[in-house]
């Protein structure tokens, strides 16, 4: 369903150094965010991306949805180039992509129209039931708490009922009860999902396969069981142990 | 053509316009009041200058400008200038805001053509500007009554000029997204463009060697068409030619803007969010 082949992303950006010389001759910094990453995600699979801060998870998600152009390599979604597959993708990028100056309902309604839905209000009713967000949907988003924003972001991603979900830290800042609830809901969806998270239990509970990124490279991939088996030194290691063992060092 | 005007497409365009309007009217008093002051800001300044010119020099006319018609003419200038200024910076401001609000990703990932965003935003701009425009055109009609046909021609040229300017604004939007370091270029262009549009004076005020810059400037032609409704200084043929040029501007520049935008954003991506 999603295939990523030999993906490399290098950011060239002007460094923060300020001097008379850099004003006229700005120095570009080269940051390698992803290096030769290849992976395949099957239809209906939930695939978790783990990795330390700055490992390149968000960069990967942004390339998958067409927000960033890869420096080299290729991404195919159901055989299509990303720009031809945008309608198939639901996207959560942390708590961004909602208008503070509009109400939650208006945000969802706007998105529904962009994706050419005929009955947006019906879909909003379905989602409010599904995600239990009806109570404050008609308030301005600027008045939401972080968790409320995230719920709205999830509803936003589900609005046009896409077969593929790209979720960048979808449960960051949710209370444990609601996080559990959301995980159940995500599992229920039966969609092809790539999600990034810093919660090991979430990756373990949700996903069939887990990949660990470290400094832009894919250092391990497999089921939680397979990853744990790689750590032979310890008896009954947890995923956290595996994560730490694989992501220390350069 | 069927595709161009399909119901679905109109619904998307209206949704985009509605979004812009909701954001603009989040704080409605502030929005309406600040739009209402714009057309009369420079109108007052130039009004004082012309008033003292006519009273101090005892001259009755200045080209087609006279004691009798300078106030309605300046009022038209104010309406056109404030609309031009608003449209010119429209996409720069909206894209910069959307970048910092982190909502630009919606625009970049939605399966909607960029031209639809342009048309939707243009519709929102037209509606937003209809408040000051209708107020001041009513005032204009009160102090200097013209025929309904003239009024219609003024409105039509105004909106055609807006469409072309918005197309140009999309190029700034591209820079706002991809390379903010060079946005200043558009401030310089603006300074020149508004100078050579002669909103508040005649092209006679421009040095002869530079006057061709007004002739090639479609916004100047739009302004001249509107002024001709007061001055009657252009023949029908001249008005038609100017109108054709303004129409050309309104049709072609948005496409150039959209193409430029697509190219820059695809090539350079988004920087700084
Ligand atoms: N716009 C940008 N310009 C330059 N470098 C960037 C940009 N965005 C990210 N980077 C760099 O790319 C690398 C990967 O960043 P990314 O945001 O993908 O990490 P992440 O895995 O999502 O981290 P986190 O867990 O903290 O969210 C980092 O070194 C970061 O500094
Ligand atoms: Mg991240």
XYZ file of C-alpha atoms and ligand atoms in Angstrom:
555
model
C 0.000 0.000 0.000
C 2.745 2.427 0.994
C 6.194 1.785 -0.339
C 9.182 3.892 0.448
C 12.320 3.228 -1.527
C 15.742 4.514 -0.652
C 14.447 7.786 0.694
C 16.951 10.495 1.567
C 16.138 13.969 2.755
C 18.733 16.669 3.199
C 17.711 20.073 4.491
C 19.728 23.000 3.209
C 19.010 25.975 5.337
C 20.658 29.198 6.275
C 22.424 28.784 9.565
C 21.751 31.052 12.522
C 25.158 32.693 12.366
C 24.840 36.446 11.819
C 27.661 38.633 10.684
C 28.340 41.145 7.936
C 29.865 38.384 5.873
C 26.882 36.026 6.208
C 24.503 38.886 5.365
C 26.007 39.094 1.890
C 27.173 35.507 1.553
C 24.785 33.363 3.560
C 26.144 30.011 4.559
C 23.911 27.071 3.964
C 23.874 24.335 6.500
C 23.392 20.760 5.426
C 21.255 18.630 7.716
C 20.707 15.024 6.775
C 17.293 14.146 8.168
C 16.731 10.814 6.399
C 19.287 8.508 4.852
C 18.407 5.624 2.520
C 15.195 4.649 4.270
C 13.206 1.867 2.630
C 10.067 0.265 3.980
C 6.805 -1.292 2.906
C 3.497 -0.978 4.667
C 0.783 -3.436 3.691
C -2.874 -2.508 3.266
C -4.727 -2.504 6.582
C -1.522 -2.619 8.590
C -0.690 -0.320 11.491
C 2.960 0.591 11.363
C 4.686 2.464 14.192
C 7.739 4.663 13.798
C 9.845 5.114 16.894
C 12.979 7.141 17.338
C 14.620 9.774 19.491
C 13.846 13.470 19.064
C 15.249 14.648 15.775
C 15.465 11.147 14.305
C 13.489 12.172 11.232
C 10.007 10.811 11.934
C 8.131 14.016 11.226
C 10.247 14.549 8.127
C 9.231 11.120 6.857
C 5.557 11.797 7.481
C 5.800 15.156 5.720
C 7.360 13.516 2.682
C 4.653 10.856 2.650
C 1.905 13.461 2.463
C 3.670 15.619 -0.111
C 4.548 18.541 2.137
C 8.259 18.010 1.563
C 10.081 16.924 -1.533
C 12.564 14.110 -0.941
C 16.157 14.782 -1.947
C 16.262 11.351 -3.548
C 14.297 8.144 -3.453
C 10.681 7.432 -4.137
C 7.375 7.158 -2.347
C 4.396 5.329 -3.804
C 0.975 5.220 -2.215
C -1.158 2.465 -3.678
C 1.045 2.661 -6.756
C 0.545 6.409 -7.150
C 2.876 9.308 -6.754
C 2.075 11.304 -3.598
C 0.466 14.237 -5.415
C -1.962 11.903 -7.122
C -2.871 10.237 -3.843
C -3.589 13.230 -1.623
C -7.263 12.413 -1.433
C -6.394 8.988 0.041
C -4.464 10.431 2.957
C -5.664 11.635 6.343
C -3.037 13.601 8.159
C -2.341 14.467 11.789
C 0.756 16.582 12.404
C 0.757 17.050 16.153
C -1.838 19.686 16.994
C -1.295 21.819 13.896
C -3.544 22.295 10.870
C -6.592 23.759 12.617
C -7.708 27.382 12.520
C -7.815 28.977 15.957
C -10.025 31.737 14.646
C -12.801 29.343 13.655
C -14.900 26.904 15.627
C -14.131 23.200 15.575
C -17.220 22.554 13.496
C -16.251 25.176 10.913
C -12.797 23.631 10.683
C -14.249 20.209 9.940
C -16.816 21.630 7.556
C -14.137 23.495 5.602
C -12.015 20.394 5.282
C -14.966 18.304 4.203
C -15.639 20.727 1.368
C -12.018 20.746 0.252
C -12.309 16.978 -0.114
C -15.544 17.367 -2.065
C -17.813 15.700 0.442
C -21.489 16.136 -0.301
C -22.847 15.994 3.247
C -20.292 17.393 5.659
C -22.707 17.849 8.563
C -23.686 14.177 8.500
C -20.027 13.148 8.639
C -19.407 15.613 11.484
C -22.278 14.016 13.431
C -20.750 10.574 12.871
C -17.356 11.766 14.044
C -18.655 13.568 17.104
C -20.249 10.308 18.153
C -17.181 8.279 17.341
C -14.661 10.534 19.083
C -16.965 12.062 21.742
C -16.174 15.643 20.819
C -19.676 17.069 20.398
C -19.726 19.000 23.649
C -17.303 21.750 22.635
C -17.276 21.503 18.871
C -19.038 24.843 18.481
C -16.498 26.785 20.503
C -13.544 28.635 19.007
C -10.469 26.422 18.723
C -8.381 29.081 20.474
C -10.313 28.187 23.631
C -9.504 24.472 23.459
C -7.150 22.581 25.736
C -4.292 20.663 24.125
C -6.175 17.377 24.335
C -9.287 18.917 22.785
C -7.173 20.250 19.927
C -5.690 16.822 19.326
C -9.110 15.241 19.235
C -10.179 17.816 16.692
C -7.037 17.076 14.667
C -7.899 13.412 14.633
C -11.457 14.170 13.561
C -9.992 16.393 10.857
C -7.852 13.558 9.548
C -10.806 11.172 9.522
C -13.214 13.657 7.991
C -13.020 12.444 4.382
C -12.707 8.807 5.466
C -9.340 8.183 3.799
C -7.911 4.672 3.456
C -4.476 5.834 4.641
C -3.757 7.665 7.884
C -0.471 9.372 8.679
C -0.429 10.205 12.361
C 2.461 12.182 13.821
C 2.223 11.901 17.602
C -1.559 11.595 17.713
C -1.773 10.951 21.452
C 0.801 13.435 22.727
C -0.830 15.147 25.683
C -3.962 13.026 25.966
C -4.948 11.744 29.393
C -4.369 7.979 29.862
C -8.031 7.080 29.732
C -8.658 8.969 26.508
C -5.341 7.760 25.030
C -6.481 4.173 25.617
C -9.858 5.031 24.149
C -8.229 6.578 21.059
C -5.946 3.598 20.615
C -8.965 1.307 20.602
C -10.659 3.571 18.109
C -7.606 3.672 15.858
C -7.453 -0.122 15.901
C -11.149 -0.336 15.098
C -10.727 1.793 11.970
C -9.102 -0.938 9.911
C -7.127 1.569 7.854
C -3.543 1.570 6.678
C -1.808 3.639 9.309
C 1.687 4.952 9.846
C 2.039 6.506 13.257
C 4.892 8.021 15.166
C 4.929 8.024 18.912
C 7.151 8.262 21.939
C 4.912 5.924 23.946
C 6.324 2.413 23.728
C 3.150 0.827 25.070
C 1.202 2.566 22.344
C 3.436 1.193 19.610
C 3.225 -2.257 21.149
C -0.529 -2.216 21.654
C -1.425 -0.774 18.274
C 0.961 -1.820 15.617
C 1.745 -5.042 13.874
C 5.209 -3.836 12.943
C 7.533 -1.278 14.451
C 10.458 0.562 12.895
C 13.111 2.408 14.843
C 14.731 5.423 13.242
C 17.976 6.800 14.555
C 19.724 9.826 13.060
C 17.795 9.411 9.841
C 18.596 5.736 9.406
C 16.306 2.784 9.845
C 18.091 0.768 12.513
C 15.512 -1.950 13.142
C 12.207 -3.169 11.835
C 9.884 -5.974 12.876
C 7.180 -7.000 15.299
C 7.625 -6.037 18.931
C 8.559 -9.659 19.640
C 11.223 -9.715 16.913
C 12.726 -6.472 18.139
C 12.927 -7.776 21.672
C 14.570 -10.967 20.497
C 17.409 -8.912 19.072
C 18.408 -7.970 22.588
C 19.852 -11.256 23.751
C 21.865 -9.846 26.626
C 18.824 -9.304 28.809
C 16.113 -11.665 29.924
C 12.659 -10.498 28.956
C 13.598 -6.998 27.755
C 10.949 -4.307 27.339
C 10.547 -2.265 24.163
C 12.090 0.667 26.005
C 15.244 -1.382 26.585
C 15.395 -2.216 22.878
C 14.821 1.421 21.962
C 17.640 2.600 24.203
C 20.034 -0.104 23.081
C 19.450 0.634 19.401
C 19.512 4.407 19.576
C 22.599 5.062 21.623
C 25.791 5.898 19.819
C 26.257 7.746 16.528
C -16.131 24.580 -19.585
C -18.543 22.202 -17.861
C -15.761 21.243 -15.490
C -14.798 24.851 -15.033
C -18.176 25.750 -13.627
C -19.289 22.474 -12.093
C -21.402 22.706 -8.960
C -18.738 20.860 -7.002
C -16.138 23.354 -7.971
C -18.363 26.258 -7.020
C -18.959 24.643 -3.630
C -15.223 24.343 -3.022
C -14.657 27.944 -4.060
C -17.445 29.116 -1.787
C -16.054 27.049 1.123
C -12.660 28.713 0.656
C -14.229 32.160 0.535
C -16.315 31.377 3.602
C -13.227 30.301 5.511
C -11.462 33.579 4.681
C -14.537 35.563 5.666
C -14.933 33.742 8.966
C -11.334 34.514 9.847
C -11.681 38.149 8.769
C -14.868 38.576 10.775
C -13.617 36.827 13.902
C -13.315 40.314 15.397
C -15.923 42.098 13.278
C -15.829 45.605 14.782
C -12.104 45.860 14.287
C -12.285 44.464 10.790
C -15.046 46.743 9.531
C -13.661 49.868 11.180
C -10.164 49.305 9.847
C -11.464 48.715 6.318
C -13.546 51.883 6.511
C -10.649 54.161 7.388
C -8.387 52.987 4.539
C -9.967 54.795 1.560
C -10.034 58.187 3.305
C -6.549 58.172 4.800
C -4.744 59.623 1.791
C -7.959 61.207 0.498
C -7.722 63.656 3.391
C -4.045 64.385 2.795
C -4.436 64.994 -0.935
C -7.690 66.827 -0.382
C -5.826 69.377 1.737
C -3.128 69.758 -0.898
C -5.607 70.304 -3.738
C -7.739 72.613 -1.647
C -4.824 74.866 -0.834
C -3.606 74.686 -4.434
C -6.925 75.917 -5.775
C -7.346 78.604 -3.119
C -3.747 79.884 -3.037
C -2.934 79.958 -6.742
C -6.313 81.180 -7.859
C -6.170 78.697 -10.731
C -9.474 77.091 -11.531
C -8.169 73.920 -13.105
C -5.237 71.533 -13.054
C -5.551 69.429 -16.182
C -9.009 67.941 -15.934
C -9.014 68.518 -12.185
C -10.998 71.511 -11.070
C -12.345 73.083 -7.940
C -15.695 71.423 -8.673
C -14.565 67.870 -9.285
C -11.431 67.258 -7.267
C -13.265 65.918 -4.219
C -15.227 63.136 -5.998
C -12.143 62.324 -8.065
C -10.003 61.937 -4.982
C -12.717 59.815 -3.434
C -12.536 57.459 -6.428
C -8.753 57.480 -6.035
C -9.152 56.511 -2.383
C -11.470 53.616 -3.220
C -9.168 52.301 -5.940
C -5.974 52.828 -3.995
C -7.162 51.114 -0.822
C -8.543 48.188 -2.811
C -5.328 47.883 -4.768
C -3.239 47.995 -1.585
C -5.429 45.380 0.096
C -5.312 43.004 -2.859
C -1.610 43.555 -3.434
C -0.589 42.347 0.000
C -3.430 39.870 0.392
C -1.645 36.586 -0.281
C 1.554 37.678 1.357
C -0.294 38.389 4.595
C -2.574 35.392 4.442
C 0.214 32.927 3.637
C 2.482 34.354 6.304
C -0.323 34.037 8.842
C -1.189 30.534 7.721
C 2.446 29.595 7.989
C 2.648 30.755 11.577
C -0.744 29.320 12.451
C 0.522 26.065 10.939
C -2.509 25.761 8.723
C -0.703 26.236 5.424
C -0.337 22.449 5.340
C -4.078 22.171 4.707
C -3.732 24.276 1.597
C -0.656 22.367 0.467
C -2.057 18.864 0.960
C -5.678 19.329 -0.092
C -6.541 17.877 -3.505
C -7.776 21.264 -4.715
C -6.345 23.220 -7.599
C -4.455 26.350 -6.614
C -6.583 28.325 -9.055
C -9.660 27.467 -6.963
C -7.930 28.902 -3.898
C -7.204 32.037 -5.871
C -10.809 32.390 -6.992
C -12.151 31.609 -3.509
C -9.877 34.183 -1.927
C -10.742 36.699 -4.603
C -14.403 36.185 -3.811
C -13.711 36.761 -0.128
C -11.720 39.899 -0.920
C -14.545 41.179 -3.106
C -17.031 40.648 -0.295
C -14.730 42.140 2.340
C -14.106 45.206 0.207
C -17.770 45.595 -0.694
C -18.376 47.216 2.701
C -16.061 50.241 2.286
C -16.621 50.336 -1.476
C -20.393 50.581 -1.215
C -20.178 53.180 1.571
C -17.822 55.436 -0.331
C -19.447 54.932 -3.708
C -22.720 55.968 -2.088
C -20.974 59.060 -0.749
C -19.508 59.669 -4.204
C -22.944 59.342 -5.794
C -24.287 61.801 -3.234
C -21.729 64.544 -3.875
C -21.343 63.919 -7.606
C -24.270 61.992 -9.108
C -23.408 59.901 -12.174
C -25.541 57.601 -14.313
C -26.087 53.977 -13.236
C -24.108 52.852 -16.293
C -21.126 54.924 -15.161
C -21.414 53.518 -11.667
C -21.505 50.012 -13.055
C -18.428 50.682 -15.185
C -16.552 51.994 -12.141
C -17.421 48.895 -10.137
C -16.533 46.552 -12.966
C -13.116 48.114 -13.555
C -12.481 48.085 -9.808
C -13.155 44.368 -9.554
C -11.213 43.496 -12.692
C -8.256 45.432 -11.318
C -8.637 43.542 -8.051
C -8.518 40.180 -9.800
C -5.310 40.980 -11.664
C -3.681 42.420 -8.563
C -4.609 39.329 -6.586
C -2.947 37.195 -9.245
C 0.213 39.190 -8.778
C -0.208 38.856 -5.042
C -0.010 35.095 -5.448
C 3.601 35.514 -6.554
C 4.278 37.204 -3.239
C 2.498 34.338 -1.556
C 5.034 31.985 -3.127
C 7.866 33.999 -1.622
C 6.094 34.188 1.728
C 6.011 30.404 1.777
C 9.334 29.511 0.221
C 11.780 32.335 0.661
C 10.844 35.139 3.010
C 14.288 36.623 2.609
C 13.323 38.169 -0.715
C 9.837 39.393 0.123
C 11.176 42.939 0.296
C 11.389 42.976 -3.508
C 7.615 43.291 -3.552
C 7.706 46.329 -1.277
C 9.906 48.037 -3.843
C 7.649 46.970 -6.687
C 4.681 48.263 -4.721
C 6.275 51.658 -4.222
C 6.807 52.023 -7.965
C 3.550 50.473 -9.026
C 1.378 52.657 -6.832
C 3.359 55.751 -7.831
C 2.759 55.070 -11.524
C -0.899 54.239 -10.999
C -1.691 57.920 -10.370
C -4.504 57.293 -7.889
C -4.510 60.848 -6.590
C -2.987 62.881 -9.416
C -2.741 62.982 -13.202
C 0.016 61.373 -15.191
C 1.129 64.942 -16.008
C 2.706 64.934 -12.547
C 5.084 62.145 -13.620
C 8.323 63.226 -15.353
C 7.911 62.933 -19.091
C 10.660 60.366 -19.525
C 8.904 57.985 -17.125
C 5.375 58.554 -18.312
C 5.413 55.411 -20.450
C 5.320 53.503 -17.157
C 1.805 54.752 -16.574
C 0.809 53.828 -20.112
C 1.818 50.217 -19.678
C 0.298 50.021 -16.193
C -3.135 48.357 -16.270
C -4.020 49.760 -12.847
C -3.509 53.258 -14.242
C -5.917 52.431 -17.054
C -8.480 51.166 -14.556
C -8.154 54.406 -12.606
C -8.481 56.446 -15.800
C -11.675 54.635 -16.818
C -13.188 55.449 -13.428
C -12.068 59.068 -13.623
C -13.485 59.374 -17.136
C -16.931 58.975 -15.599
C -16.315 62.310 -13.841
C -14.047 64.137 -16.264
C -15.436 62.806 -19.562
C -11.904 63.272 -20.842
C -11.729 59.949 -22.700
C -13.597 59.000 -25.831
C -15.645 55.817 -25.985
C -12.940 54.174 -28.066
C -10.270 55.101 -25.547
C -12.395 53.691 -22.745
C -12.900 50.478 -24.698
C -9.180 50.085 -25.340
C -8.344 50.718 -21.700
C -11.075 48.306 -20.661
C -9.679 45.614 -22.956
C -6.269 46.096 -21.389
C -7.648 45.866 -17.846
C -9.586 42.756 -18.833
C -6.419 41.227 -20.234
C -4.649 42.020 -16.953
C -7.452 40.427 -14.945
C -7.479 37.279 -17.056
C -3.793 36.648 -17.646
C -2.005 37.688 -14.476
C -3.891 35.251 -12.182
C -2.790 32.368 -14.405
C 0.803 33.606 -14.415
C 0.618 34.023 -10.635
C -0.757 30.536 -10.124
C 1.864 28.981 -12.429
C 4.655 30.879 -10.718
C 3.316 29.886 -7.328
C 3.127 26.220 -8.232
C 6.618 26.227 -9.647
C 8.268 28.002 -6.729
C 6.532 25.989 -4.039
C 7.193 22.676 -5.787
C 10.841 23.532 -6.349
C 11.712 25.168 -3.070
C 9.131 23.726 -0.696
C 8.088 25.465 2.489
C 10.688 27.274 4.556
C 10.465 28.535 8.060
C 7.665 26.684 9.755
N 12.679 22.833 8.228
C 13.818 22.294 8.634
N 14.990 22.826 8.255
C 16.146 22.284 8.626
N 16.263 21.187 9.373
C 15.138 20.593 9.794
C 13.850 21.111 9.441
N 12.922 20.310 10.015
C 13.574 19.351 10.664
N 14.916 19.513 10.542
C 15.965 18.640 11.110
O 15.738 17.336 10.636
C 15.981 16.396 11.658
C 14.771 15.511 11.846
O 13.702 16.288 12.358
P 12.252 15.689 12.605
O 11.349 16.806 12.929
O 11.903 14.832 11.447
O 12.478 14.788 13.898
P 11.437 13.885 14.701
O 11.904 12.478 14.579
O 10.061 14.173 14.286
O 11.669 14.385 16.178
P 10.620 14.530 17.393
O 10.495 13.208 18.019
O 11.288 15.489 18.316
O 9.360 15.048 16.831
C 16.367 17.198 12.893
O 17.769 17.187 12.977
C 15.878 18.575 12.605
O 16.703 19.537 13.194
Mg 8.370 14.976 15.230
